Short mmCIF file of N, CA and C in Angstrom, two decimals:
data_model
loop_
_atom_site.label_atom_id
_atom_site.label_comp_id
_atom_site.label_asym_id
_atom_site.label_seq_id
_atom_site.Cartn_x
_atom_site.Cartn_y
_atom_site.Cartn_z
N MET A 1 -8.17 -27.04 24.60
CA MET A 1 -7.13 -27.84 24.00
C MET A 1 -7.63 -28.36 22.64
N GLU A 2 -6.84 -28.17 21.67
CA GLU A 2 -7.21 -28.54 20.32
C GLU A 2 -6.95 -30.03 20.08
N LYS A 3 -7.92 -30.67 19.47
CA LYS A 3 -7.79 -32.10 19.18
C LYS A 3 -6.95 -32.28 17.92
N SER A 4 -6.16 -33.30 17.93
CA SER A 4 -5.31 -33.55 16.76
C SER A 4 -6.11 -34.20 15.64
N ARG A 5 -5.55 -34.10 14.48
CA ARG A 5 -6.18 -34.69 13.31
C ARG A 5 -6.29 -36.21 13.44
N ASN A 6 -5.29 -36.82 14.02
CA ASN A 6 -5.31 -38.27 14.21
C ASN A 6 -6.45 -38.70 15.13
N TYR A 7 -6.75 -37.89 16.11
CA TYR A 7 -7.86 -38.21 17.02
C TYR A 7 -9.16 -38.36 16.25
N TYR A 8 -9.43 -37.41 15.35
CA TYR A 8 -10.67 -37.44 14.57
C TYR A 8 -10.67 -38.57 13.54
N LYS A 9 -9.50 -38.85 12.98
CA LYS A 9 -9.41 -39.97 12.05
C LYS A 9 -9.70 -41.29 12.76
N GLU A 10 -9.15 -41.45 13.95
CA GLU A 10 -9.39 -42.67 14.73
C GLU A 10 -10.86 -42.80 15.11
N LYS A 11 -11.44 -41.67 15.50
CA LYS A 11 -12.86 -41.67 15.87
C LYS A 11 -13.73 -42.06 14.67
N ALA A 12 -13.43 -41.50 13.52
CA ALA A 12 -14.18 -41.81 12.31
C ALA A 12 -14.01 -43.28 11.93
N GLN A 13 -12.79 -43.78 12.08
CA GLN A 13 -12.53 -45.18 11.77
C GLN A 13 -13.34 -46.10 12.68
N ARG A 14 -13.43 -45.79 13.96
CA ARG A 14 -14.23 -46.60 14.88
C ARG A 14 -15.71 -46.56 14.52
N ILE A 15 -16.18 -45.41 14.13
CA ILE A 15 -17.59 -45.29 13.72
C ILE A 15 -17.85 -46.16 12.50
N ILE A 16 -16.96 -46.13 11.54
CA ILE A 16 -17.11 -46.95 10.34
C ILE A 16 -17.10 -48.43 10.70
N GLU A 17 -16.24 -48.83 11.61
CA GLU A 17 -16.19 -50.23 12.05
C GLU A 17 -17.50 -50.64 12.71
N TYR A 18 -18.06 -49.77 13.55
CA TYR A 18 -19.35 -50.08 14.20
C TYR A 18 -20.47 -50.21 13.17
N VAL A 19 -20.47 -49.33 12.19
CA VAL A 19 -21.49 -49.39 11.15
C VAL A 19 -21.37 -50.70 10.37
N ASP A 20 -20.15 -51.11 10.07
CA ASP A 20 -19.95 -52.38 9.37
C ASP A 20 -20.47 -53.55 10.19
N ILE A 21 -20.19 -53.54 11.47
CA ILE A 21 -20.66 -54.62 12.36
C ILE A 21 -22.18 -54.67 12.37
N LEU A 22 -22.81 -53.51 12.52
CA LEU A 22 -24.27 -53.46 12.56
C LEU A 22 -24.89 -53.89 11.23
N SER A 23 -24.31 -53.46 10.13
CA SER A 23 -24.88 -53.83 8.83
C SER A 23 -24.75 -55.33 8.59
N LYS A 24 -23.68 -55.96 9.04
CA LYS A 24 -23.54 -57.41 8.91
C LYS A 24 -24.59 -58.14 9.73
N LYS A 25 -24.90 -57.63 10.91
CA LYS A 25 -25.92 -58.27 11.75
C LYS A 25 -27.28 -58.20 11.09
N PHE A 26 -27.60 -57.06 10.48
CA PHE A 26 -28.90 -56.92 9.82
C PHE A 26 -28.97 -57.80 8.58
N LYS A 27 -27.89 -57.94 7.85
CA LYS A 27 -27.89 -58.77 6.65
C LYS A 27 -28.11 -60.24 7.00
N THR A 28 -27.56 -60.70 8.08
CA THR A 28 -27.72 -62.10 8.44
C THR A 28 -29.13 -62.38 8.95
N LYS A 29 -29.83 -61.37 9.43
CA LYS A 29 -31.18 -61.57 9.93
C LYS A 29 -32.22 -61.65 8.81
N GLU A 30 -31.86 -61.17 7.62
CA GLU A 30 -32.79 -61.24 6.51
C GLU A 30 -32.99 -62.70 6.10
N LYS A 31 -34.22 -63.04 5.85
CA LYS A 31 -34.53 -64.41 5.47
C LYS A 31 -34.27 -64.60 3.98
N SER A 32 -33.83 -65.78 3.65
CA SER A 32 -33.65 -66.10 2.24
C SER A 32 -35.03 -66.32 1.60
N GLU A 33 -35.04 -66.34 0.30
CA GLU A 33 -36.28 -66.57 -0.43
C GLU A 33 -36.88 -67.93 -0.06
N GLU A 34 -36.00 -68.92 0.09
CA GLU A 34 -36.45 -70.26 0.45
C GLU A 34 -37.10 -70.27 1.83
N GLU A 35 -36.50 -69.58 2.78
CA GLU A 35 -37.07 -69.51 4.14
C GLU A 35 -38.42 -68.82 4.13
N LYS A 36 -38.56 -67.79 3.33
CA LYS A 36 -39.84 -67.08 3.24
C LYS A 36 -40.94 -67.99 2.68
N ILE A 37 -40.60 -68.76 1.67
CA ILE A 37 -41.58 -69.68 1.08
C ILE A 37 -41.98 -70.73 2.10
N LEU A 38 -41.00 -71.28 2.80
CA LEU A 38 -41.31 -72.29 3.82
C LEU A 38 -42.17 -71.71 4.95
N ASP A 39 -41.88 -70.48 5.35
CA ASP A 39 -42.71 -69.81 6.36
C ASP A 39 -44.15 -69.65 5.87
N ASN A 40 -44.29 -69.25 4.62
CA ASN A 40 -45.64 -69.09 4.05
C ASN A 40 -46.38 -70.42 4.00
N ILE A 41 -45.67 -71.48 3.71
CA ILE A 41 -46.30 -72.81 3.69
C ILE A 41 -46.76 -73.19 5.09
N ARG A 42 -45.90 -72.96 6.08
CA ARG A 42 -46.28 -73.27 7.46
C ARG A 42 -47.52 -72.46 7.89
N LYS A 43 -47.53 -71.20 7.56
CA LYS A 43 -48.67 -70.34 7.91
C LYS A 43 -49.94 -70.80 7.21
N ALA A 44 -49.81 -71.15 5.94
CA ALA A 44 -50.99 -71.61 5.18
C ALA A 44 -51.51 -72.93 5.76
N HIS A 45 -50.62 -73.80 6.17
CA HIS A 45 -51.05 -75.07 6.77
C HIS A 45 -51.77 -74.81 8.09
N GLU A 46 -51.24 -73.92 8.89
CA GLU A 46 -51.87 -73.57 10.17
C GLU A 46 -53.25 -72.94 9.92
N GLU A 47 -53.33 -72.07 8.92
CA GLU A 47 -54.61 -71.45 8.57
C GLU A 47 -55.63 -72.51 8.16
N TRP A 48 -55.20 -73.47 7.37
CA TRP A 48 -56.07 -74.55 6.91
C TRP A 48 -56.60 -75.35 8.10
N LYS A 49 -55.72 -75.68 9.04
CA LYS A 49 -56.14 -76.44 10.22
C LYS A 49 -57.12 -75.63 11.07
N ASN A 50 -56.88 -74.33 11.18
CA ASN A 50 -57.80 -73.47 11.93
C ASN A 50 -59.17 -73.39 11.27
N LYS A 51 -59.18 -73.36 9.94
CA LYS A 51 -60.47 -73.33 9.22
C LYS A 51 -61.22 -74.65 9.39
N GLU A 52 -60.49 -75.75 9.49
CA GLU A 52 -61.15 -77.04 9.76
C GLU A 52 -61.81 -77.02 11.14
N LYS A 53 -61.13 -76.47 12.11
CA LYS A 53 -61.69 -76.38 13.46
C LYS A 53 -62.93 -75.48 13.46
N TYR A 54 -62.86 -74.38 12.72
CA TYR A 54 -63.99 -73.48 12.61
C TYR A 54 -65.18 -74.20 11.96
N PHE A 55 -64.93 -74.93 10.88
CA PHE A 55 -65.98 -75.68 10.20
C PHE A 55 -66.65 -76.68 11.14
N GLU A 56 -65.85 -77.35 11.94
CA GLU A 56 -66.39 -78.34 12.86
C GLU A 56 -67.20 -77.72 14.00
N SER A 57 -66.98 -76.44 14.26
CA SER A 57 -67.65 -75.82 15.39
C SER A 57 -68.94 -75.07 15.04
N VAL A 58 -69.15 -74.74 13.77
CA VAL A 58 -70.34 -73.96 13.41
C VAL A 58 -71.56 -74.86 13.25
N THR A 59 -72.74 -74.27 13.55
CA THR A 59 -73.99 -75.02 13.43
C THR A 59 -75.01 -74.30 12.55
N ASP A 60 -74.94 -73.00 12.47
CA ASP A 60 -75.87 -72.23 11.65
C ASP A 60 -75.63 -72.54 10.17
N PRO A 61 -76.68 -72.82 9.40
CA PRO A 61 -76.50 -73.19 7.99
C PRO A 61 -75.72 -72.14 7.16
N ASP A 62 -75.99 -70.87 7.43
CA ASP A 62 -75.26 -69.83 6.70
C ASP A 62 -73.78 -69.85 7.06
N LEU A 63 -73.48 -70.08 8.32
CA LEU A 63 -72.08 -70.14 8.73
C LEU A 63 -71.40 -71.40 8.22
N VAL A 64 -72.15 -72.47 8.06
CA VAL A 64 -71.57 -73.70 7.50
C VAL A 64 -71.10 -73.42 6.07
N ASP A 65 -71.93 -72.74 5.30
CA ASP A 65 -71.53 -72.39 3.93
C ASP A 65 -70.27 -71.53 3.93
N HIS A 66 -70.26 -70.55 4.81
CA HIS A 66 -69.09 -69.68 4.92
C HIS A 66 -67.85 -70.49 5.33
N ALA A 67 -68.01 -71.38 6.29
CA ALA A 67 -66.89 -72.19 6.77
C ALA A 67 -66.35 -73.09 5.65
N ILE A 68 -67.25 -73.65 4.85
CA ILE A 68 -66.82 -74.49 3.72
C ILE A 68 -66.01 -73.66 2.73
N TYR A 69 -66.50 -72.48 2.42
CA TYR A 69 -65.80 -71.60 1.49
C TYR A 69 -64.40 -71.27 2.02
N GLU A 70 -64.32 -70.88 3.29
CA GLU A 70 -63.03 -70.53 3.90
C GLU A 70 -62.09 -71.73 3.93
N LEU A 71 -62.63 -72.89 4.26
CA LEU A 71 -61.82 -74.11 4.33
C LEU A 71 -61.25 -74.46 2.96
N GLU A 72 -62.08 -74.43 1.95
CA GLU A 72 -61.60 -74.74 0.59
C GLU A 72 -60.57 -73.73 0.11
N ALA A 73 -60.79 -72.45 0.40
CA ALA A 73 -59.85 -71.42 -0.03
C ALA A 73 -58.48 -71.62 0.63
N SER A 74 -58.47 -71.91 1.92
CA SER A 74 -57.19 -72.10 2.60
C SER A 74 -56.50 -73.38 2.14
N LYS A 75 -57.28 -74.41 1.83
CA LYS A 75 -56.72 -75.66 1.31
C LYS A 75 -56.06 -75.42 -0.06
N ILE A 76 -56.74 -74.69 -0.93
CA ILE A 76 -56.20 -74.38 -2.26
C ILE A 76 -54.92 -73.55 -2.15
N LYS A 77 -54.92 -72.61 -1.24
CA LYS A 77 -53.72 -71.77 -1.02
C LYS A 77 -52.54 -72.64 -0.58
N TYR A 78 -52.78 -73.54 0.35
CA TYR A 78 -51.72 -74.42 0.86
C TYR A 78 -51.18 -75.31 -0.26
N ILE A 79 -52.05 -75.90 -1.03
CA ILE A 79 -51.63 -76.78 -2.13
C ILE A 79 -50.85 -75.99 -3.18
N TYR A 80 -51.30 -74.78 -3.46
CA TYR A 80 -50.59 -73.92 -4.41
C TYR A 80 -49.16 -73.64 -3.95
N LEU A 81 -49.01 -73.29 -2.68
CA LEU A 81 -47.67 -72.99 -2.15
C LEU A 81 -46.78 -74.23 -2.17
N LEU A 82 -47.36 -75.39 -1.89
CA LEU A 82 -46.58 -76.63 -1.97
C LEU A 82 -46.09 -76.88 -3.40
N LYS A 83 -46.95 -76.65 -4.37
CA LYS A 83 -46.56 -76.83 -5.78
C LYS A 83 -45.42 -75.89 -6.16
N LYS A 84 -45.54 -74.63 -5.73
CA LYS A 84 -44.49 -73.66 -6.04
C LYS A 84 -43.16 -74.06 -5.40
N ALA A 85 -43.21 -74.55 -4.19
CA ALA A 85 -41.98 -75.00 -3.52
C ALA A 85 -41.39 -76.20 -4.25
N LYS A 86 -42.24 -77.09 -4.71
CA LYS A 86 -41.76 -78.27 -5.44
C LYS A 86 -41.12 -77.86 -6.76
N GLU A 87 -41.73 -76.89 -7.44
CA GLU A 87 -41.15 -76.38 -8.70
C GLU A 87 -39.77 -75.79 -8.49
N ARG A 88 -39.57 -75.15 -7.36
CA ARG A 88 -38.27 -74.53 -7.05
C ARG A 88 -37.32 -75.52 -6.36
N LYS A 89 -37.80 -76.74 -6.20
CA LYS A 89 -37.02 -77.82 -5.55
C LYS A 89 -36.62 -77.46 -4.13
N ILE A 90 -37.58 -76.87 -3.42
CA ILE A 90 -37.39 -76.55 -2.00
C ILE A 90 -37.92 -77.71 -1.19
N ARG A 91 -37.13 -78.16 -0.24
CA ARG A 91 -37.55 -79.29 0.59
C ARG A 91 -37.55 -78.90 2.04
#
């Protein structure tokens, strides 16, 4: 039995509708630039706190130097990201 032209048009229309629905879902899941910056700030703060814990736990003199370096680097990164957010007036 031969399918009518309208059958294929309707099928194509439904496919297009599904694609539109899926593309809208993916677009809403994308983070805004502001959300990305805030996420980076949260991660940098967590990293800084973890480096503080690491610094407090080491006893070997060489590891203390390494821990200080890591702690200062993560602190500088966090402060930098806060400044950038402030410049963009992100709260």
